[in-house]
XYZ file of C-alpha atoms in Angstrom:
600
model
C 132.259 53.939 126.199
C 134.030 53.761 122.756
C 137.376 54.814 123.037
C 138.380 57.541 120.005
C 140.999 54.462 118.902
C 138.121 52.260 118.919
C 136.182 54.803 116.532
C 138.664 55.104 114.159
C 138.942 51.601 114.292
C 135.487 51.133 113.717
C 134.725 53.708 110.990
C 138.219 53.971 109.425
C 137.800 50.861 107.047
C 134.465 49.863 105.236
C 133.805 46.995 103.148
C 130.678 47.997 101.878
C 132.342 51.527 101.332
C 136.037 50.430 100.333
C 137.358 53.986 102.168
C 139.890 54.098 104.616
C 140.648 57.342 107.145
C 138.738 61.230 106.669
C 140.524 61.460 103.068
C 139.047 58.455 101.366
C 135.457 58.828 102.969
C 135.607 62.155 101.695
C 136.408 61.066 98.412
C 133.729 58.488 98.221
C 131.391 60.645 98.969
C 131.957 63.267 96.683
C 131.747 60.157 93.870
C 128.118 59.747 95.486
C 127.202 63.337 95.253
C 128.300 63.466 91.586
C 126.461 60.508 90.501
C 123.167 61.393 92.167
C 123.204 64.589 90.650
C 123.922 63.868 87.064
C 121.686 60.255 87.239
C 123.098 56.772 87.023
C 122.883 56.661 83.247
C 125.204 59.693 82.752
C 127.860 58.997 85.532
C 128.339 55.251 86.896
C 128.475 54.896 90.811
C 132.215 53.576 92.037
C 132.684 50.334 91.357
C 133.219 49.467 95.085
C 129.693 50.267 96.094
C 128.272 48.093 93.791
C 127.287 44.604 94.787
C 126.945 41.786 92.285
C 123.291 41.254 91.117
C 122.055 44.809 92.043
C 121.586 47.874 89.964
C 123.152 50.839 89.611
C 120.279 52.922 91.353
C 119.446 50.924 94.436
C 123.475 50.708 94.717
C 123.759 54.273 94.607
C 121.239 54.872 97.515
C 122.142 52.048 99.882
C 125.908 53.738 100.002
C 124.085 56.719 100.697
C 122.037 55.500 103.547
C 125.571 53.667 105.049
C 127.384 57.135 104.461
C 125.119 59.082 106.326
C 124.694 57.354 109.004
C 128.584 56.634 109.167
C 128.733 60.864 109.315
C 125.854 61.702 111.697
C 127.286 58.927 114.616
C 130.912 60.649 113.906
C 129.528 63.801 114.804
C 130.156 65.564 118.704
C 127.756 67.897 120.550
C 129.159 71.351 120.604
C 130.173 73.339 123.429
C 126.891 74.746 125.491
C 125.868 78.474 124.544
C 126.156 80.909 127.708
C 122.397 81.268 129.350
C 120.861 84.558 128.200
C 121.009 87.715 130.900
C 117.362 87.496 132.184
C 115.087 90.032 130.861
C 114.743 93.441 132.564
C 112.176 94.168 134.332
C 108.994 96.101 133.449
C 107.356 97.837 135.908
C 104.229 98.843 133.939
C 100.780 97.617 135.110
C 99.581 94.593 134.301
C 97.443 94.188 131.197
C 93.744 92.927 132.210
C 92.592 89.805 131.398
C 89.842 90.754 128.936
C 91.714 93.089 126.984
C 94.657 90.038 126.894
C 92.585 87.879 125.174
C 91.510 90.619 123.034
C 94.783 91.064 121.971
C 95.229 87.566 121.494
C 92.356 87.749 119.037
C 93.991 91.041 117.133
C 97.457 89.441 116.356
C 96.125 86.123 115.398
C 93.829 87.611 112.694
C 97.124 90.532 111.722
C 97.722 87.987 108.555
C 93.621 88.358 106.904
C 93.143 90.560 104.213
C 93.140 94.476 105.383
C 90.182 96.012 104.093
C 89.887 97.554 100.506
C 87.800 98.543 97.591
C 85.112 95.710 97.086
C 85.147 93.976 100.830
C 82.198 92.908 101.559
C 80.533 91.181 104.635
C 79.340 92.555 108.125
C 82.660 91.315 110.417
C 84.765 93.930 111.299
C 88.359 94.308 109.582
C 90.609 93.043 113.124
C 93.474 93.857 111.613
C 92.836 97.955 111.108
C 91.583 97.880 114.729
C 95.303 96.692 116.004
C 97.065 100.323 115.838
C 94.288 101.846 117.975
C 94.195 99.307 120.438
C 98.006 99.280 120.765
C 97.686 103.093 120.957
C 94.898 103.142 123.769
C 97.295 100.494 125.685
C 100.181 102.290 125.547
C 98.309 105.588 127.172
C 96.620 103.475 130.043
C 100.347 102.427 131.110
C 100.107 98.766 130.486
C 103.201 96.278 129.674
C 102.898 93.531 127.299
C 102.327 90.251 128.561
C 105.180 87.759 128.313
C 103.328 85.511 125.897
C 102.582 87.390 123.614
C 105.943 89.246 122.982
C 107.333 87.518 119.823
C 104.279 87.783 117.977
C 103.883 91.329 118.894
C 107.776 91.320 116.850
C 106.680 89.639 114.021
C 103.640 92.065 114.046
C 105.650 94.694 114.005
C 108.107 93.515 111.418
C 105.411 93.333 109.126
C 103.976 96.527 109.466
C 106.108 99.222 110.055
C 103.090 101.651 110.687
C 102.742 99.348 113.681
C 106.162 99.785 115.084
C 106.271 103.283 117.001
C 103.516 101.693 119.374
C 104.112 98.058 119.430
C 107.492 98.874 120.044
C 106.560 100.919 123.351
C 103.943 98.547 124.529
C 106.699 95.444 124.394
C 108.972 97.809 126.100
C 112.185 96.668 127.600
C 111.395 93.245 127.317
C 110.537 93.246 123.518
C 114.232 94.915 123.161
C 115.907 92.089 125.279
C 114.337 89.284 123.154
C 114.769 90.713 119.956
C 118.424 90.591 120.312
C 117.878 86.837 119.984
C 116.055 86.861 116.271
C 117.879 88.581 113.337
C 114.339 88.897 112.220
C 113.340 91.458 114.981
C 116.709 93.748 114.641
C 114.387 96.589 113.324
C 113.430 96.517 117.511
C 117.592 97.274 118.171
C 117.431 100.306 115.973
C 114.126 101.966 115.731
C 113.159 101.336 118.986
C 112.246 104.414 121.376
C 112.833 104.193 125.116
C 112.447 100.290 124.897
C 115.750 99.864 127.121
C 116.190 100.535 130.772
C 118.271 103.779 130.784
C 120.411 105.622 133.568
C 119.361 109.007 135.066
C 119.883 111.908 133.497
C 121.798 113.179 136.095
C 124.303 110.008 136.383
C 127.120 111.346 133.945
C 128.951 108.337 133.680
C 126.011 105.601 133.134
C 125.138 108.380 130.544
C 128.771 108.537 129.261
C 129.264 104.532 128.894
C 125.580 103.878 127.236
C 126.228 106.731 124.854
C 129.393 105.433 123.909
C 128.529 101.658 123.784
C 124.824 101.441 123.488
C 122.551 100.689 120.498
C 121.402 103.200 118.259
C 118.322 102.493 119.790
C 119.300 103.024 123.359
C 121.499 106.245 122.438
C 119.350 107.839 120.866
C 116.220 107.404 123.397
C 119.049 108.302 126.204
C 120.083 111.706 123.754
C 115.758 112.354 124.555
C 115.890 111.704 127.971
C 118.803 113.739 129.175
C 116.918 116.514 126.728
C 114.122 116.596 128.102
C 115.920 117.319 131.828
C 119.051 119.560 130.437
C 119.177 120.486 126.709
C 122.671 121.564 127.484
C 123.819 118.207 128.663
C 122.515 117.155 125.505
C 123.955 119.353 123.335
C 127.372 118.460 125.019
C 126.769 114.921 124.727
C 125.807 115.086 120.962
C 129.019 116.835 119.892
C 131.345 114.660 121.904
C 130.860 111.957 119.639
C 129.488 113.946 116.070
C 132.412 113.860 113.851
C 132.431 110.162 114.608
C 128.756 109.087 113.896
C 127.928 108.021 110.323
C 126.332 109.928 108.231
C 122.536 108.078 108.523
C 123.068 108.847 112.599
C 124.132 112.442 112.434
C 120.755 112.635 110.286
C 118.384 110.851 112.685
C 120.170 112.021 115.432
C 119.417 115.759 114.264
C 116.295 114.929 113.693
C 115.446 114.318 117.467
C 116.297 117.878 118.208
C 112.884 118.947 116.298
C 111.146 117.567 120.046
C 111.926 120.788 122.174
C 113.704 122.986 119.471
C 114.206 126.428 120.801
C 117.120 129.201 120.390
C 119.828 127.273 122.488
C 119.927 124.811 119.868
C 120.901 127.808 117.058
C 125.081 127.445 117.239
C 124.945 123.660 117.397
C 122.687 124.092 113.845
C 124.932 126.488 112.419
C 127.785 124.150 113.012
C 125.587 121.379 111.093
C 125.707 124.136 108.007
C 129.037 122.798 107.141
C 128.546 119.184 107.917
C 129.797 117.262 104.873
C 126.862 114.993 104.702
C 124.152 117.304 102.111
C 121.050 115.663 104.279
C 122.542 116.568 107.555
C 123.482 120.190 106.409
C 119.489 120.609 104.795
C 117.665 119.113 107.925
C 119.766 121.873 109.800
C 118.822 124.416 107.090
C 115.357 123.731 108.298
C 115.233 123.196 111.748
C 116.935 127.008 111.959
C 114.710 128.316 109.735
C 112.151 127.110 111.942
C 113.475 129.632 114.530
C 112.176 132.783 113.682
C 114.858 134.524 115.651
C 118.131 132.650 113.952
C 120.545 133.884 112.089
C 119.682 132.086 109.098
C 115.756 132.787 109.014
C 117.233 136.637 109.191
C 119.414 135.832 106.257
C 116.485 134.153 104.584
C 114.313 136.442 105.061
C 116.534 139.306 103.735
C 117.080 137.330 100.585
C 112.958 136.425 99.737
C 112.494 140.437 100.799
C 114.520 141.519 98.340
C 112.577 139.025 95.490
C 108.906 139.485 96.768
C 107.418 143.733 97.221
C 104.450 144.995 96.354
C 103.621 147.072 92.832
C 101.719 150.140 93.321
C 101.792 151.318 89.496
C 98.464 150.958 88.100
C 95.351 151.067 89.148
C 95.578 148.412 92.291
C 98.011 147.187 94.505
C 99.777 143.753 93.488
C 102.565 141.459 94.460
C 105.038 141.511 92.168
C 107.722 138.558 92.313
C 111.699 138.780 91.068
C 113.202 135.167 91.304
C 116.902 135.464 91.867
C 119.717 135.094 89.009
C 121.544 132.950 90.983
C 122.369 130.724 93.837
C 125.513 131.583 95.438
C 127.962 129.647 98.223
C 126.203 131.279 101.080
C 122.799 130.485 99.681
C 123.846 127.261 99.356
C 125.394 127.058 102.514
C 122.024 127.915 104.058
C 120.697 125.024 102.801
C 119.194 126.177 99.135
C 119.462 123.184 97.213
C 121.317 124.461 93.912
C 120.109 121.756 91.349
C 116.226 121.479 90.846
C 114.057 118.554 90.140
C 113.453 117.594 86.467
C 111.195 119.585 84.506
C 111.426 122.408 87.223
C 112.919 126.196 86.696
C 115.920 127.284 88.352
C 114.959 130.781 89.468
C 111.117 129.606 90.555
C 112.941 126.393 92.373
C 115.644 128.817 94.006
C 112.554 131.527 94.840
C 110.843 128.457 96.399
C 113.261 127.815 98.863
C 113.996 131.233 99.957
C 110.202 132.265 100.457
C 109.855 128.465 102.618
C 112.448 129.170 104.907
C 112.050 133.257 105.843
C 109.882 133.840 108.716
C 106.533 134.520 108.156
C 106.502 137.359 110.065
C 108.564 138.948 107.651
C 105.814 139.636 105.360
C 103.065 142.002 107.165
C 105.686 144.861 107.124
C 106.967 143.942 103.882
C 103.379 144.006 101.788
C 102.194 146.854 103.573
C 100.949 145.845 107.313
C 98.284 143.537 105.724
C 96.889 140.438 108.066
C 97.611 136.497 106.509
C 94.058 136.820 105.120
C 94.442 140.477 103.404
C 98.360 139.126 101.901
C 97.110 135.614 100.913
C 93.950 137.590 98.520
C 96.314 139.920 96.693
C 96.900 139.616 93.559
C 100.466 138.212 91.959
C 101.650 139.452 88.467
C 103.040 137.253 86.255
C 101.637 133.725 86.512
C 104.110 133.657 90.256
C 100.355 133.089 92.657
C 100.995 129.220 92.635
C 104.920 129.237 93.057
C 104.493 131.768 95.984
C 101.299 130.562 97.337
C 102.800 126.714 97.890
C 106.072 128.342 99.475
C 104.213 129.877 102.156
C 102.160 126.728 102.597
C 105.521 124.972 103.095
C 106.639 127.837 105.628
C 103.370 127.734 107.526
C 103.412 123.960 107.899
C 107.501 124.347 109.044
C 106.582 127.179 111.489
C 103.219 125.406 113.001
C 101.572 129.031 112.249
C 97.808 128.424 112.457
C 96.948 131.590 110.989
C 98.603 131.576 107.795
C 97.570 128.366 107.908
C 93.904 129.211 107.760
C 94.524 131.705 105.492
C 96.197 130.040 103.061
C 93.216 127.273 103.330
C 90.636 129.917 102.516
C 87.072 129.039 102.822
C 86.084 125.240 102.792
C 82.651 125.909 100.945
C 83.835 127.828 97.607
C 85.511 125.519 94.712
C 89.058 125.519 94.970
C 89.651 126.958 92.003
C 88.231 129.837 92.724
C 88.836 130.564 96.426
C 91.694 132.454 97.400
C 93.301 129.675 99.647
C 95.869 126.752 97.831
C 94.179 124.717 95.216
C 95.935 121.662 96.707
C 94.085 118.539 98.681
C 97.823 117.529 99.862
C 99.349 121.275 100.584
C 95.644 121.351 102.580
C 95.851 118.712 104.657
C 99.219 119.816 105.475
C 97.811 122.968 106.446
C 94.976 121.256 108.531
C 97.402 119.565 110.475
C 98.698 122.708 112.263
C 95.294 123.517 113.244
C 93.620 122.648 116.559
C 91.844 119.593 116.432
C 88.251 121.165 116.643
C 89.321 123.559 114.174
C 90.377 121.290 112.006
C 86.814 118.727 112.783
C 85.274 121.678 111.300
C 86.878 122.829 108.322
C 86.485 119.541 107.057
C 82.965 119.437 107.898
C 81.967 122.459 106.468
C 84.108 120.981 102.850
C 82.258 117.671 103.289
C 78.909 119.199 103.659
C 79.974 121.977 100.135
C 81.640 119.656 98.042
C 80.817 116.019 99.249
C 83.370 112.877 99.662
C 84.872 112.931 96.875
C 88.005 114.968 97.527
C 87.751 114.513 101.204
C 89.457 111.462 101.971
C 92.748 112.911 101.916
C 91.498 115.862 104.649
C 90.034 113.218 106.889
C 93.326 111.455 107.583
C 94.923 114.344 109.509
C 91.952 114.998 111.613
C 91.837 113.643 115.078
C 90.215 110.626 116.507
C 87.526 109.799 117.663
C 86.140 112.133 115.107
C 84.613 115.055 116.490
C 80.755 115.211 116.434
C 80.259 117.479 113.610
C 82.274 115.782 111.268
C 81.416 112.189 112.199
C 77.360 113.694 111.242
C 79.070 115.260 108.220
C 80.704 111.885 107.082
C 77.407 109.595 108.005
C 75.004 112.199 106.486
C 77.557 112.532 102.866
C 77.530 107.995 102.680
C 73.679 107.896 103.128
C 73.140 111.163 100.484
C 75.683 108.845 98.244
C 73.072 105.657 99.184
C 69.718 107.159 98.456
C 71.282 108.767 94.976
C 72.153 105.217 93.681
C 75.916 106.056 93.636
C 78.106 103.428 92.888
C 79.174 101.815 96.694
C 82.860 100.576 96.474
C 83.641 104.457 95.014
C 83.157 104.866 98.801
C 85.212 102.262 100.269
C 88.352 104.119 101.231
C 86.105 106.769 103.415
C 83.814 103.810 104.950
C 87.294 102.208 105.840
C 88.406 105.311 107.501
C 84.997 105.725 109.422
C 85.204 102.416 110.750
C 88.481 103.439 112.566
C 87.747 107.020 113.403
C 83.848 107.449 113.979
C 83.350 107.480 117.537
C 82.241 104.668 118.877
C 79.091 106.084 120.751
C 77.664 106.732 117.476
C 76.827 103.387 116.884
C 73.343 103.287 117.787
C 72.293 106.311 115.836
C 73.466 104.345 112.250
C 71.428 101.242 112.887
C 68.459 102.881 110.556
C 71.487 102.810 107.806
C 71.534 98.628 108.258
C 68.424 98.177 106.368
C 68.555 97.291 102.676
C 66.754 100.346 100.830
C 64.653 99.652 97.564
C 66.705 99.868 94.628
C 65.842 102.919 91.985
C 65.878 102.623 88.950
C 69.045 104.186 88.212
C 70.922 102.887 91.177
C 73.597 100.297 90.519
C 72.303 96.547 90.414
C 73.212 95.121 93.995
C 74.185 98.686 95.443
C 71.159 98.459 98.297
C 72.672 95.084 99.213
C 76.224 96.256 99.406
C 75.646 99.507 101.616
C 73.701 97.388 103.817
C 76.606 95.115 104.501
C 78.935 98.506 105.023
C 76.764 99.788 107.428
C 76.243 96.732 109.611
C 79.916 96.524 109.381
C 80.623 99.830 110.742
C 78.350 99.747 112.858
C 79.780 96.481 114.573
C 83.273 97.904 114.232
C 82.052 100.752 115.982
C 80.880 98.225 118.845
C 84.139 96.344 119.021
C 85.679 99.005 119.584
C 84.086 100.971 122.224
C 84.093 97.253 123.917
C 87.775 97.264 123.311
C 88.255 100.463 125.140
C 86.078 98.954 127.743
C 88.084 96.229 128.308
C 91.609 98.493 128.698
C 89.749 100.456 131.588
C 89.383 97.378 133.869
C 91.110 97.652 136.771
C 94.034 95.066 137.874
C 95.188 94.176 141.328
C 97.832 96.257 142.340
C 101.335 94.365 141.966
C 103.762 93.367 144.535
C 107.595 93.757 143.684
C 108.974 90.664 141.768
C 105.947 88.171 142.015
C 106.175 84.449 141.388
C 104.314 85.101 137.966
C 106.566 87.281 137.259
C 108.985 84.389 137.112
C 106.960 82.217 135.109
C 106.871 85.434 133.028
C 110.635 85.144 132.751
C 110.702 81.915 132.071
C 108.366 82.410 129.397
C 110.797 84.911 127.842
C 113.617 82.690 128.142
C 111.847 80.088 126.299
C 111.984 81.816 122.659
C 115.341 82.937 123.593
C 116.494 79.317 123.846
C 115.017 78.484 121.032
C 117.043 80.832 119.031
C 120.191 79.715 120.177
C 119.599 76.314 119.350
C 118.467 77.278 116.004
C 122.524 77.957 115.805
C 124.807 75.539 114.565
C 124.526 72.777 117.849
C 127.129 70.402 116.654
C 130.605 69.855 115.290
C 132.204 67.594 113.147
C 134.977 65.369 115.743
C 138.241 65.946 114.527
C 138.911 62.507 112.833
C 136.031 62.256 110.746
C 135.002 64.157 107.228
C 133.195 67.292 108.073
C 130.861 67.777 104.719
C 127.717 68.984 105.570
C 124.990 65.579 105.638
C 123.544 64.125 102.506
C 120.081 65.701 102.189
């Protein structure tokens, strides 16, 4: 072996070079770098590099060639990186083999184009199917195999609608390897539950992870001692809250929404004063979510005093004073002082009050009149809208399904004209505090009055598979659109949507729809072609599907503790964790030698 004299000795003096020592080769090779980049013509090479009979170019690159290879031999492995803790283990079942390869199939095709307006062809669109499979995974109990962990990350990375359930289907292993990729950090901060974390009951594993955990990991461990003693919660919480930044006090508060209930009041009121304006107007609204708080009484004093009825005349009406102002305490109580652009201040203040009273408050108030009986009176003075979309707000904050229905009205008159909100987005709001067959069947009953058109929006808060009723109320609206000649791709949007929610067994009543029907005479040139091609898709989507499910109902061998394949499944793990490190920097520059980064 070379002796570090001997390499000094060796690459201290160059004849082809003319450098001597760390401080001429650096100098020499800065000349290099400046004459490469500017060209030959502009800047002249040193004269020591240049060779009698030879050009200026071929000069120029033959010192380069010497000089890096002079560098690249100078320079010393570095130290070894610590191994990696192995991965924790996850004692989920076993994913079947089927439904594996399945998966397989899902993430390789993530990258093709999602469906849209215009798709055409009969193959199924893989990479809608993905959330539904994850979510049909992740309620059969199953743990991601090894494999297939980093590009369930990059899945996820891509698509943060995918994230919540890829997230818990890579479970603690998916957390322990995306330490290793900056790429997959997302994993160390929105992850839920993806760590291994102490019992509730163990005060000081609980103390130490809360202190020194990821956000992650806190604030799935702030759930789990919750959801055994909201107390202990509630204690744990305020130890550290004047510490937490002000995007953690926020999401933290926002967990407290799971389980919310009158213990949580004088931790909220404390949140009033908080110094962050998004912290003190999530705890405006989680209290006013509590009938029984102090603040929903204060709230509901205030809208009392601005909402009564009128009984001069010859009916009874609402009649609607917006308050003057908007004092400290109002403000303190979370009524945002400043309105939006192009918005009034009283109607914005009146707003806020109406949203966050109970809704209880309003049967005594008007005169012992149901939801249905308030929601049809009359309101003076152009205030029906303003007061109408407050209590929308307030029914979709309190989860009150019958103001809810009220306040929807009937799904077959025009929505002008109905007494319910005139708004597709305050209605789906609504629909979503419904029960599910409830819901199914308002949206039925709008499909079958008023046809696709405005229904897309409604369809994406009802539940899946789609109930029977409206599945037959979606199928029977695309073929009334087919047989009038309507133009296809204005359809696209709900055909993507029944692809995902239709239930599967309904495949086999929609293969009359796969034929192409005779064009009419007014029907758009190549329609019959197009819907053909829709409905063989869906109809093969529909199969996939219900063969996916299939597949996640096998049943696997029940697992013995710690496994040899559960080794190779470690090892597997360790493997992309390696490769991580070593995409660090691996070597150094030895001390004696120049330590510029290599000539490209």
């Amino acid at each position: 072996m070379t002796s570090t004299t001997d390499t000094s000795s060796a690459t201290g003096t160059s004849s082809a070079t003319g450098t001597t020592g760390a401080r001429g080769g650096t100098t020499a090779w800065e000349g290099l770098v400046t004459a490469a980049l500017l060209g030959t013509d502009r800047r002249t090479p040193p004269a020591e590099i240049m060779a009698p009979g030879q050009d200026a170019p071929a000069a120029l690159l033959d010192a380069a060639a010497l000089h890096t290879v002079r560098r690249r031999a100078g320079l010393l492995p570095a130290r070894a990186a610590a191994r990696p803790e192995p991965a924790p283990r996850d004692g989920r079942r076993q994913l079947p083999e089927s439904a594996g390869r399945r998966l397989g199939q899902l993430l390789t095709d993530r990258s093709a184009p999602s469906g849209g307006g215009g798709r055409r062809g009969t193959a199924p669109d893989l990479t809608e199917l993905l959330p539904q499979w994850l979510a049909a995974a992740n309620e059969h109990g199953y743990r991601a195999p090894a494999a297939v962990l980093p590009a369930l990350l990059d899945a996820a990375r891509a698509r943060t609608d995918l994230r919540p359930q890829a997230l818990a289907f890579a479970g603690p292993r998916g957390l322990w390897l995306a330490r290793f990729n900056p790429e997959w950090k997302f994993a160390l901060r929105g992850a839920s539950g993806g760590s291994v974390l102490p019992e509730a009951r163990d005060a000081e594993a609980v103390r130490v992870l809360w202190e020194e955990g990821l956000f992650a990991e806190r604030i799935a461990l702030l759930g789990a001692v919750r959801a055994q003693d909201g107390e202990a919660a509630r204690a744990l919480l305020a130890s550290t809250w004047q510490t937490e930044r002000a995007e953690d006090r926020l999401m933290f508060l926002d967990s407290l929404r799971t389980g919310l209930s009158g213990a949580d009041e004088p931790f909220l009121e404390r949140a009033l004063s908080d110094r962050s304006r998004n912290v003190r107007s999530t705890a405006a609204e989680l209290l006013s979510a509590l009938p029984e708080s102090a603040l929903a009484g204060r709230m509901a004093a205030r809208a009392a005093t601005c909402v009564s009825m009128d009984r001069t005349g010859g009916g009874q009406v609402i009649v609607v004073e917006a308050p003057h102002e908007c004092d400290t305490d109002m403000q303190r109580d979370g009524v945002v002082q400043t309105p939006p652009a192009g918005r009034g201040e009283r109607s914005w203040w009146l707003g806020q009050l109406v949203e966050a009273a109970p809704l209880g408050t309003w049967p005594d108030r008007l005169g012992g009149r149901t939801p249905e009986e308030i929601v049809a009176l009359p309101v003076l003075d152009d205030w029906r809208d303003e007061l109408h979309a407050a209590w929308c707000r307030s029914a979709v904050r309190q989860r009150d399904a019958r103001w809810s229905a009220a306040l929807l009205g009937t799904p077959v008159t025009s929505r002008e004209s109905g007494t319910g909100t005139p708004s597709l987005a305050e209605r789906a709001k609504l629909l979503a505090t419904l029960p599910s067959a409830e819901r199914a069947s308002w949206v039925a009953a709008f499909i079958s009055a008023h046809g696709l058109s405005e229904a897309f929006q409604l369809l994406g808060v009802c539940a899946v598979p789609w109930a029977e009723p409206l599945g037959r109320a979606v199928v029977d609206a695309l073929d009334i659109a087919r047989d009038a000649g309507s133009y296809p791709w204005s359809f696209s949007g709900v055909m993507g949507l029944a692809e995902r929610c239709l239930d599967p067994a309904e495949a086999s009543r929609l293969d009359l729809l796969t034929a192409t029907p005779d064009e009419t005479e007014d029907a758009s040139p190549g329609a019959g072609g197009y819907w053909s091609e829709a409905f063989q898709r869906l109809v093969s989507t529909l199969r996939l599907r219900a063969a996916m499910l299939s597949e996640l109902r096998e049943t696997t061998e029940p697992e013995v503790p710690a496994p040899p394949a559960e080794l190779a499944e470690l090892a597997d793990l360790t493997a992309p964790a390696v490769q991580a490190l070593q995409a660090a920097p691996a070597v150094q520059a030895a001390p004696h030698l120049s330590a510029e980064p290599s000539a490209p």
